[in-house]
Coordinates of C-alpha atoms and ligand atoms in Angstrom, one line a residue:
M1 CA 10.0 11.4 -3.2
H2 CA 7.1 11.6 -0.7
H3 CA 6.3 7.9 -1.1
K4 CA 9.8 6.9 0.0
T5 CA 10.5 5.6 3.5
I6 CA 12.8 7.5 5.9
A7 CA 15.4 4.8 5.3
E8 CA 15.3 5.2 1.5
L9 CA 15.2 9.0 1.6
S10 CA 18.1 9.1 4.0
Q11 CA 20.3 7.2 1.5
E12 CA 19.4 9.7 -1.2
L13 CA 20.3 12.6 1.1
H14 CA 23.6 11.1 2.1
S15 CA 24.5 10.3 -1.5
K16 CA 23.5 13.9 -2.5
K17 CA 20.9 12.8 -5.0
V18 CA 18.6 15.3 -3.3
S19 CA 19.2 18.1 -0.8
S20 CA 17.3 18.5 2.5
V21 CA 16.1 22.0 1.3
E22 CA 14.6 20.4 -1.8
V23 CA 12.9 17.8 0.4
A24 CA 11.6 20.4 2.8
R25 CA 10.2 22.5 -0.1
H26 CA 8.6 19.5 -1.7
F27 CA 6.8 18.5 1.5
L28 CA 5.8 22.1 2.4
E29 CA 4.2 22.4 -1.1
R30 CA 2.3 19.2 -0.5
I31 CA 1.0 20.5 2.8
K32 CA -0.1 23.7 1.3
R33 CA -1.9 22.0 -1.6
L34 CA -3.3 18.9 0.1
D35 CA -3.9 19.7 3.8
P36 CA -6.9 21.9 3.3
Q37 CA -8.8 18.6 2.6
L38 CA -7.5 17.0 5.8
N39 CA -6.9 19.7 8.4
S40 CA -4.1 17.7 9.8
M41 CA -1.9 20.7 10.7
I42 CA -2.5 23.5 13.2
T43 CA 0.7 25.4 12.5
V44 CA 3.1 25.1 9.5
T45 CA 6.6 26.3 10.4
E46 CA 8.0 27.0 6.9
D47 CA 10.9 29.4 7.9
H48 CA 11.9 27.2 10.8
A49 CA 11.9 24.1 8.4
L50 CA 14.0 25.8 5.7
Q51 CA 16.6 26.9 8.3
A52 CA 16.8 23.4 9.8
A53 CA 17.0 21.9 6.2
Q54 CA 20.0 24.3 5.4
A55 CA 21.7 23.2 8.6
A56 CA 21.1 19.5 7.7
D57 CA 22.6 20.1 4.2
Q58 CA 25.7 21.6 5.7
K59 CA 26.2 18.6 7.9
L60 CA 25.6 16.2 4.9
A61 CA 28.0 18.2 2.8
Q62 CA 30.7 17.5 5.4
G63 CA 29.9 13.8 5.3
Q64 CA 28.3 14.0 8.7
G65 CA 24.8 13.4 10.1
G66 CA 22.8 10.3 10.8
A67 CA 19.8 8.4 9.5
L68 CA 17.4 11.2 10.4
T69 CA 19.4 14.2 9.1
G70 CA 17.3 16.2 6.7
I71 CA 14.2 14.0 7.2
P72 CA 10.9 16.0 7.3
I73 CA 8.7 15.3 10.3
V74 CA 5.7 16.9 12.1
Q75 CA 5.2 17.2 15.8
K76 CA 1.9 16.6 17.6
D77 CA 0.8 20.0 19.0
I78 CA 1.1 18.6 22.5
F79 CA 4.9 18.9 22.5
C80 CA 6.3 22.3 23.5
T81 CA 8.3 24.0 20.8
D82 CA 10.5 27.0 21.7
G83 CA 9.1 30.2 20.2
I84 CA 6.3 28.3 18.3
K85 CA 2.6 28.1 19.2
T86 CA 1.8 25.0 21.2
S87 CA -2.0 24.8 21.5
C88 CA -2.7 21.2 22.6
G89 CA -5.8 21.5 20.3
S90 CA -7.4 23.9 22.8
K91 CA -8.7 27.4 22.8
M92 CA -7.1 27.5 26.3
L93 CA -3.7 27.5 24.7
D94 CA -4.5 29.1 21.4
N95 CA -2.3 32.1 22.3
F96 CA 0.5 30.0 24.0
I97 CA 4.0 30.3 22.6
A98 CA 6.1 27.7 24.4
P99 CA 9.3 29.1 26.0
Y100 CA 11.2 25.9 25.6
D101 CA 11.4 22.6 23.7
A102 CA 10.0 19.3 24.9
N103 CA 12.7 16.7 25.4
V104 CA 11.4 14.8 22.4
V105 CA 11.7 17.9 20.3
T106 CA 15.3 18.5 21.4
Q107 CA 16.2 14.9 20.7
L108 CA 14.7 14.9 17.2
K109 CA 16.3 18.2 16.4
A110 CA 19.7 16.9 17.6
A111 CA 19.2 13.9 15.3
G112 CA 18.9 16.4 12.3
T113 CA 15.2 16.1 11.5
V114 CA 13.4 19.0 9.9
M115 CA 10.1 20.0 11.6
L116 CA 7.5 21.1 9.1
G117 CA 4.9 22.0 11.6
K118 CA 2.6 21.0 14.5
T119 CA -0.3 18.6 14.0
N120 CA -3.9 18.8 14.9
M121 CA -5.2 16.7 17.8
D122 CA -8.1 16.1 20.1
E123 CA -8.3 18.8 22.8
F124 CA -5.7 18.0 25.5
A125 CA -5.5 14.5 23.8
M126 CA -9.0 13.6 25.0
G127 CA -10.7 11.7 22.3
S128 CA -10.6 8.9 19.8
S129 CA -11.7 10.7 16.6
N130 CA -9.9 14.1 16.5
E131 CA -13.3 15.8 16.6
T132 CA -12.8 17.5 19.9
S133 CA -10.1 19.8 18.6
Y134 CA -10.7 23.6 18.8
Y135 CA -9.2 23.7 15.3
G136 CA -11.9 21.4 13.8
A137 CA -11.9 17.7 12.9
V138 CA -9.2 16.0 10.9
K139 CA -10.3 13.9 8.0
N140 CA -9.1 10.4 7.2
P141 CA -7.1 10.4 3.9
W142 CA -8.7 7.0 3.1
D143 CA -12.2 8.4 3.2
L144 CA -12.7 12.1 3.8
E145 CA -16.0 11.5 5.5
R146 CA -14.4 9.4 8.2
V147 CA -12.4 10.1 11.3
P148 CA -8.6 9.4 11.3
G149 CA -8.8 8.3 14.9
G150 CA -7.5 10.3 17.9
S151 CA -6.1 11.9 19.7
S152 CA -3.0 12.0 17.5
G153 CA -5.2 12.0 14.4
G154 CA -3.4 14.9 12.7
S155 CA 0.0 13.1 12.9
A156 CA -1.5 9.9 11.6
A157 CA -3.4 11.6 8.7
A158 CA -0.3 13.6 7.7
I159 CA 1.9 10.4 7.5
A160 CA -0.8 8.5 5.6
A161 CA -1.2 11.3 3.1
S162 CA 2.6 11.6 2.8
L163 CA 2.8 15.2 4.0
A164 CA 5.8 14.2 6.1
L165 CA 7.8 11.0 6.6
G166 CA 7.8 10.8 10.4
A167 CA 5.6 12.1 13.2
T168 CA 5.3 12.2 16.9
G169 CA 2.2 11.3 18.9
T170 CA 1.2 10.6 22.5
D171 CA -0.8 7.6 23.8
T172 CA -2.7 7.7 27.1
G173 CA -5.2 5.0 26.2
G174 CA -4.6 4.3 22.5
S175 CA -3.9 7.7 20.8
I176 CA -0.9 6.5 18.8
R177 CA -2.1 3.0 18.0
Q178 CA -5.8 3.7 17.2
P179 CA -5.1 6.4 14.6
A180 CA -2.2 4.4 13.2
G181 CA -4.6 1.5 12.7
L182 CA -7.4 3.6 11.1
C183 CA -4.9 5.4 8.7
N184 CA -2.8 2.4 7.6
I185 CA 0.5 3.5 9.2
T186 CA 2.8 2.1 11.9
G187 CA 2.7 3.7 15.3
L188 CA 4.5 2.6 18.5
K189 CA 3.6 3.4 22.1
P190 CA 6.8 2.7 24.1
T191 CA 7.0 1.3 27.6
Y192 CA 6.0 4.0 30.2
G193 CA 9.2 5.8 31.1
R194 CA 11.1 5.0 27.9
V195 CA 10.5 8.4 26.2
S196 CA 10.7 11.5 28.4
R197 CA 7.5 13.4 29.1
Y198 CA 9.3 16.7 29.7
G199 CA 7.6 19.4 27.8
M200 CA 4.8 17.1 26.7
I201 CA 1.6 18.8 27.9
A202 CA 0.1 16.5 30.6
F203 CA -3.3 14.8 30.3
A204 CA -3.0 11.8 32.7
S205 CA 0.6 11.6 33.8
S206 CA 0.7 8.0 34.9
L207 CA -0.6 6.8 31.5
D208 CA 0.8 9.4 29.0
Q209 CA 3.6 8.3 26.7
G210 CA 5.1 9.8 23.6
G211 CA 6.1 7.7 20.6
P212 CA 6.7 7.7 16.8
F213 CA 4.6 7.2 13.7
A214 CA 5.9 6.4 10.2
K215 CA 4.9 4.2 7.3
T216 CA 7.1 1.3 8.2
V217 CA 8.4 -0.5 11.3
E218 CA 12.0 0.2 10.2
D219 CA 11.3 4.0 10.1
V220 CA 9.6 3.8 13.5
A221 CA 12.7 2.1 14.8
L222 CA 14.9 5.0 13.5
L223 CA 12.6 7.5 15.1
L224 CA 12.5 5.7 18.4
N225 CA 16.4 5.6 18.4
A226 CA 16.3 9.3 18.6
M227 CA 13.3 9.8 21.0
A228 CA 14.1 7.2 23.7
G229 CA 16.4 7.7 26.6
F230 CA 16.8 8.9 30.2
D231 CA 15.9 12.5 31.1
E232 CA 16.4 13.7 34.6
R233 CA 13.8 16.4 34.1
D234 CA 11.1 13.7 34.0
S235 CA 10.9 11.9 37.3
T236 CA 9.3 8.8 35.7
S237 CA 11.9 8.6 33.0
I238 CA 13.9 5.3 33.3
D239 CA 17.6 5.2 33.3
R240 CA 18.3 2.3 31.1
P241 CA 20.5 2.1 28.0
V242 CA 18.8 2.6 24.6
P243 CA 19.7 -0.1 22.1
D244 CA 19.9 0.6 18.4
Y245 CA 16.5 -0.6 17.5
T246 CA 17.4 -1.2 13.9
T247 CA 20.1 -3.8 14.6
T248 CA 17.6 -6.6 15.6
L249 CA 14.9 -5.9 13.0
N250 CA 16.0 -8.8 10.8
D251 CA 16.4 -11.4 13.5
S252 CA 14.7 -14.7 12.8
I253 CA 11.3 -15.0 14.5
K254 CA 11.2 -18.7 14.1
G255 CA 9.8 -20.3 17.3
I256 CA 8.6 -17.0 18.7
R257 CA 5.5 -17.5 20.9
I258 CA 2.6 -15.2 20.0
G259 CA -0.4 -15.1 22.3
L260 CA -4.0 -14.4 21.2
P261 CA -6.0 -13.1 24.1
K262 CA -9.5 -14.7 23.8
E263 CA -11.1 -11.6 25.4
Y264 CA -9.8 -9.5 22.4
F265 CA -11.5 -11.7 19.9
S266 CA -14.9 -11.9 21.4
E267 CA -18.2 -10.1 21.2
G268 CA -17.9 -6.5 19.9
L269 CA -15.2 -7.3 17.4
N270 CA -16.4 -6.7 13.8
N271 CA -16.4 -10.0 11.8
E272 CA -14.5 -8.6 8.9
V273 CA -11.9 -7.1 11.1
A274 CA -11.5 -10.5 12.8
T275 CA -10.9 -12.1 9.4
V276 CA -8.2 -9.7 8.6
I277 CA -6.4 -10.3 11.9
E278 CA -6.8 -14.1 11.4
A279 CA -5.0 -13.8 8.1
A280 CA -2.2 -11.9 9.7
V281 CA -1.9 -14.7 12.3
K282 CA -1.5 -17.2 9.4
E283 CA 1.4 -15.1 8.0
Y284 CA 3.1 -15.4 11.4
E285 CA 2.6 -19.1 11.4
K286 CA 4.2 -19.3 8.0
L287 CA 7.2 -17.3 9.4
G288 CA 7.6 -20.0 12.1
A289 CA 5.8 -18.4 15.0
V290 CA 4.0 -20.5 17.5
I291 CA 0.5 -19.3 18.1
Q292 CA -1.2 -19.9 21.4
E293 CA -4.5 -18.7 22.9
I294 CA -4.1 -16.8 26.2
T295 CA -6.5 -15.2 28.6
L296 CA -6.4 -11.7 30.1
P297 CA -9.4 -12.2 32.4
N298 CA -9.7 -8.6 33.7
T299 CA -9.9 -7.0 30.3
F300 CA -13.6 -6.1 30.8
L301 CA -12.5 -3.8 33.7
S302 CA -10.0 -1.8 31.7
A303 CA -12.3 0.8 30.2
P304 CA -14.1 1.4 33.5
A305 CA -10.8 1.7 35.4
Y306 CA -9.3 4.0 32.7
Y307 CA -12.3 6.3 32.7
V308 CA -11.8 6.9 36.4
I309 CA -8.0 7.2 36.5
A310 CA -7.5 9.3 33.4
P311 CA -10.2 11.9 34.3
A312 CA -8.9 12.0 37.9
E313 CA -5.4 12.8 36.7
C314 CA -6.7 15.2 34.1
S315 CA -8.7 17.1 36.6
S316 CA -5.6 17.7 38.7
N317 CA -3.3 18.4 35.7
L318 CA -5.7 20.9 34.1
A319 CA -6.2 22.9 37.3
R320 CA -3.3 25.0 36.3
Y321 CA -5.3 26.7 33.5
D322 CA -6.8 29.4 35.6
G323 CA -6.4 32.5 33.5
V324 CA -3.7 33.8 35.8
R325 CA -0.4 32.5 34.6
Y326 CA -0.7 31.7 30.9
G327 CA -3.2 30.7 28.2
Y328 CA -6.7 32.0 27.7
R329 CA -8.2 34.6 30.1
C330 CA -11.8 35.7 30.0
A331 CA -12.6 39.3 29.2
E332 CA -13.1 41.8 32.1
P333 CA -13.6 39.4 35.0
K334 CA -15.7 40.9 37.9
D335 CA -13.6 39.2 40.6
L336 CA -11.3 36.2 41.1
E337 CA -14.1 33.6 41.1
D338 CA -15.6 35.0 38.0
L339 CA -12.1 34.9 36.4
Y340 CA -11.7 31.2 37.2
K341 CA -15.2 30.2 36.2
R342 CA -15.4 32.0 32.9
T343 CA -11.8 31.4 31.8
R344 CA -12.3 27.7 32.3
S345 CA -15.8 27.4 30.9
E346 CA -14.9 29.5 27.8
G347 CA -11.4 28.1 27.3
F348 CA -12.2 24.4 27.6
G349 CA -14.4 22.4 25.2
R350 CA -17.2 20.0 26.2
E351 CA -15.2 16.8 26.4
V352 CA -12.5 18.3 28.5
Q353 CA -15.1 19.8 30.8
R354 CA -16.8 16.4 31.1
R355 CA -13.5 14.8 32.1
I356 CA -12.7 17.4 34.7
M357 CA -16.1 17.0 36.3
I358 CA -15.9 13.2 36.4
G359 CA -12.3 13.4 37.7
T360 CA -13.1 16.0 40.4
Y361 CA -16.0 13.9 41.5
A362 CA -14.0 10.7 41.7
L363 CA -11.3 12.4 43.8
S364 CA -13.6 14.1 46.2
A365 CA -13.4 13.2 49.8
G366 CA -16.5 10.9 50.0
Y367 CA -15.8 9.1 46.8
Y368 CA -12.1 8.6 46.6
D369 CA -12.1 5.1 48.0
A370 CA -15.1 4.0 46.0
Y371 CA -13.8 5.1 42.7
Y372 CA -10.1 6.2 42.5
L373 CA -8.7 3.7 44.9
K374 CA -10.7 0.9 43.5
A375 CA -9.6 1.8 39.9
Q376 CA -6.0 1.6 41.1
K377 CA -6.6 -1.8 42.5
I378 CA -8.1 -3.0 39.2
R379 CA -5.0 -1.5 37.5
R380 CA -2.8 -3.8 39.5
L381 CA -5.0 -6.8 38.5
I382 CA -4.7 -5.9 34.8
R383 CA -0.9 -5.7 35.1
Q384 CA -0.9 -9.1 36.8
D385 CA -2.9 -10.6 33.8
F386 CA -0.1 -9.4 31.5
D387 CA 2.6 -10.7 33.8
E388 CA 1.0 -14.1 33.8
A389 CA 0.6 -14.0 30.0
F390 CA 4.2 -13.1 29.4
K391 CA 5.3 -16.3 31.3
K392 CA 3.8 -18.2 28.4
V393 CA 4.3 -16.0 25.3
D394 CA 6.8 -13.5 23.9
V395 CA 4.3 -11.1 22.4
I396 CA 0.5 -10.7 22.3
L397 CA -1.3 -10.0 19.1
S398 CA -4.8 -8.5 18.7
P399 CA -6.8 -6.1 16.6
T400 CA -6.0 -2.5 17.3
T401 CA -9.7 -1.4 17.1
P402 CA -13.0 -3.3 17.0
T403 CA -14.1 -1.6 13.7
P404 CA -12.6 0.3 10.8
A405 CA -12.7 4.2 10.8
F406 CA -16.2 5.4 11.6
K407 CA -18.0 8.4 10.1
L408 CA -17.4 12.0 11.3
G409 CA -20.1 12.9 13.8
E410 CA -21.2 9.3 14.2
K411 CA -20.1 9.0 17.9
M412 CA -19.9 12.6 19.1
S413 CA -23.2 12.4 20.9
D414 CA -22.5 9.1 22.5
P415 CA -19.3 9.3 24.6
I416 CA -19.6 5.6 25.8
S417 CA -19.5 4.3 22.3
M418 CA -16.6 6.7 21.5
Y419 CA -14.7 5.4 24.6
L420 CA -15.2 1.8 23.4
S421 CA -13.2 2.4 20.3
D422 CA -10.1 2.1 22.5
I423 CA -11.2 -1.1 24.1
Y424 CA -8.1 -3.1 22.9
T425 CA -5.5 -0.4 23.6
I426 CA -6.4 1.0 27.0
A427 CA -5.2 -2.0 29.2
I428 CA -1.7 -1.6 27.7
N429 CA -1.4 1.9 29.2
L430 CA -2.8 0.8 32.5
A431 CA -0.1 -1.9 32.6
G432 CA 2.7 0.5 31.3
L433 CA 3.6 -1.9 28.4
P434 CA 4.8 -1.1 24.9
G435 CA 2.3 -1.6 22.0
M436 CA 2.5 -1.1 18.3
S437 CA -0.1 -0.9 15.5
L438 CA 0.7 -1.9 12.0
P439 CA -1.2 -2.2 8.7
A440 CA -2.8 -5.6 8.4
G441 CA -5.4 -5.3 5.6
F442 CA -8.6 -3.6 4.4
V443 CA -12.3 -3.9 4.9
N444 CA -14.4 -2.1 2.3
K445 CA -11.4 0.0 1.3
L446 CA -10.7 1.0 4.9
P447 CA -7.5 0.1 6.6
I448 CA -7.3 -2.3 9.6
G449 CA -4.6 -2.3 12.2
M450 CA -3.0 -5.2 14.0
Q451 CA -1.7 -4.6 17.5
L452 CA 1.4 -6.2 18.9
I453 CA 1.9 -5.9 22.7
G454 CA 5.3 -6.5 24.3
N455 CA 6.6 -7.0 27.8
L456 CA 8.2 -4.1 29.6
F457 CA 11.1 -2.7 27.5
G458 CA 10.3 -5.2 24.8
E459 CA 10.4 -2.6 22.0
A460 CA 13.2 -4.2 20.1
K461 CA 11.3 -7.5 20.0
L462 CA 8.1 -5.8 18.9
L463 CA 9.9 -4.0 16.1
N464 CA 11.6 -7.3 15.1
I465 CA 8.3 -9.1 14.9
G466 CA 6.5 -6.2 13.2
H467 CA 9.3 -5.9 10.6
A468 CA 9.2 -9.6 9.8
Y469 CA 5.5 -9.2 8.9
Q470 CA 6.3 -6.2 6.7
T471 CA 8.9 -8.1 4.8
V472 CA 6.2 -10.6 3.6
T473 CA 3.2 -8.3 3.2
D474 CA 2.7 -5.0 1.4
W475 CA -0.3 -3.5 3.3
H476 CA 2.0 -0.8 4.6
K477 CA 2.9 0.2 1.1
R478 CA -0.7 1.1 0.1
I479 CA -1.3 4.8 -0.4
P480 CA -4.7 6.5 -0.2
E481 CA -5.9 7.7 -3.6
G482 CA -5.2 11.4 -4.3
F483 CA -2.2 11.5 -2.0
Ligands
LIG1 N1 -9.4 7.9 23.5 C1 -8.8 7.8 24.9 C2 -9.3 9.0 25.6 O1 -10.1 9.7 25.1 C3 -7.3 7.8 24.8 C4 -6.8 9.1 24.4 C5 -5.3 9.1 24.4 O2 -4.6 8.1 24.3 N2 -4.7 10.3 24.5 O3 -9.0 9.3 26.7

């Protein structure tokens, strides 16, 4: 049952071959038995899941419900869940019980999904390896000595290990696509504004975007159908109709123009990863796509710009954690200043503190123009690169990451090398574009992801092109041993 796709299991639920309660029990048992090896979950919500499954079964018994009714999912612990702990991977929020549901949670509930629990993540979504979590590192199911990627590593590992069939993640600089790539699953970062950020704990608000994970493109389309849409509680949410993303999955991709950015295939890219991606490009040629080299000349500026803008926004967003309103509070503060200082230095981990320091510096009076303003100008240039490229091609194809999953601990003492593992994903957030990672092959038994980048609101096209690839390849069907 756990190796089925959402689309397959949905049919079985609707034809009453299996009940949602049976499905929920099956997956909860897997989590209990297998997750101790992975540490992908922060909270398991067994009672909540069984109640939701009963409600799903009632709907199904009446011949109602949709494609997601009764489907087991997990939520990244960055999404607020009413009455359930929402930690954001931080000691700061270890005691925080959210008083309301994030929009994404509401929408997925309304679609009938059954939430099994909340997934582990890098603290406040800052990281590329899931090692900055207060709850400990997550392990990659393909090799337990390696990272699953981050920051949505818990969600990606849980799907790869078939502990649930769908998951949510957030992507500020690559945190959906990078872990999807390293864990052999499919993950989509939608266009900025497509999925509401209401109730999604903020890291860098102009870059953060929630999106789905699943094993296949078709399943990702089903999840996106439920997650996308206008929400007046998020001022950057865009009021634009949501198409049914499954209806265009099987459109022909003959003649579709795919661009290969030369900057994404240059120095720094592991040779074996390059070979895998070249093979994927050949598959697209066989499917009738027209391949073209393109240039995104400002690519080299994306990491430097991101690592000014993201910390700047985080330093502002995280100012609210002061020990007064909610979250962690230090013991017996001497006075107000002591309360602030000790709460924040005891409640935040090292990486979060580093970002707050960098961001505060970049925004300070004497340096704002030199750093923050300059980074914003670079951001505009990066967006212009993509605007130019999309005059020539329909989608852009690249590797998701420069290397396969690295070893736990390998990059923890070297933040710059950690930051560079998002080198192919960061620019897409700066430009607000949609991007997807899907399984494209293996190097030394470790999965490699291929990234497809679309123009604004090009999700349907991305999913169509990704689905076409999955109809002629079976990388996405490979399951890690022992799971
Ligand atoms: N790895 C990047 C960072 O640490 C991106 C994280 C994310 O997308 N949330 O900021």
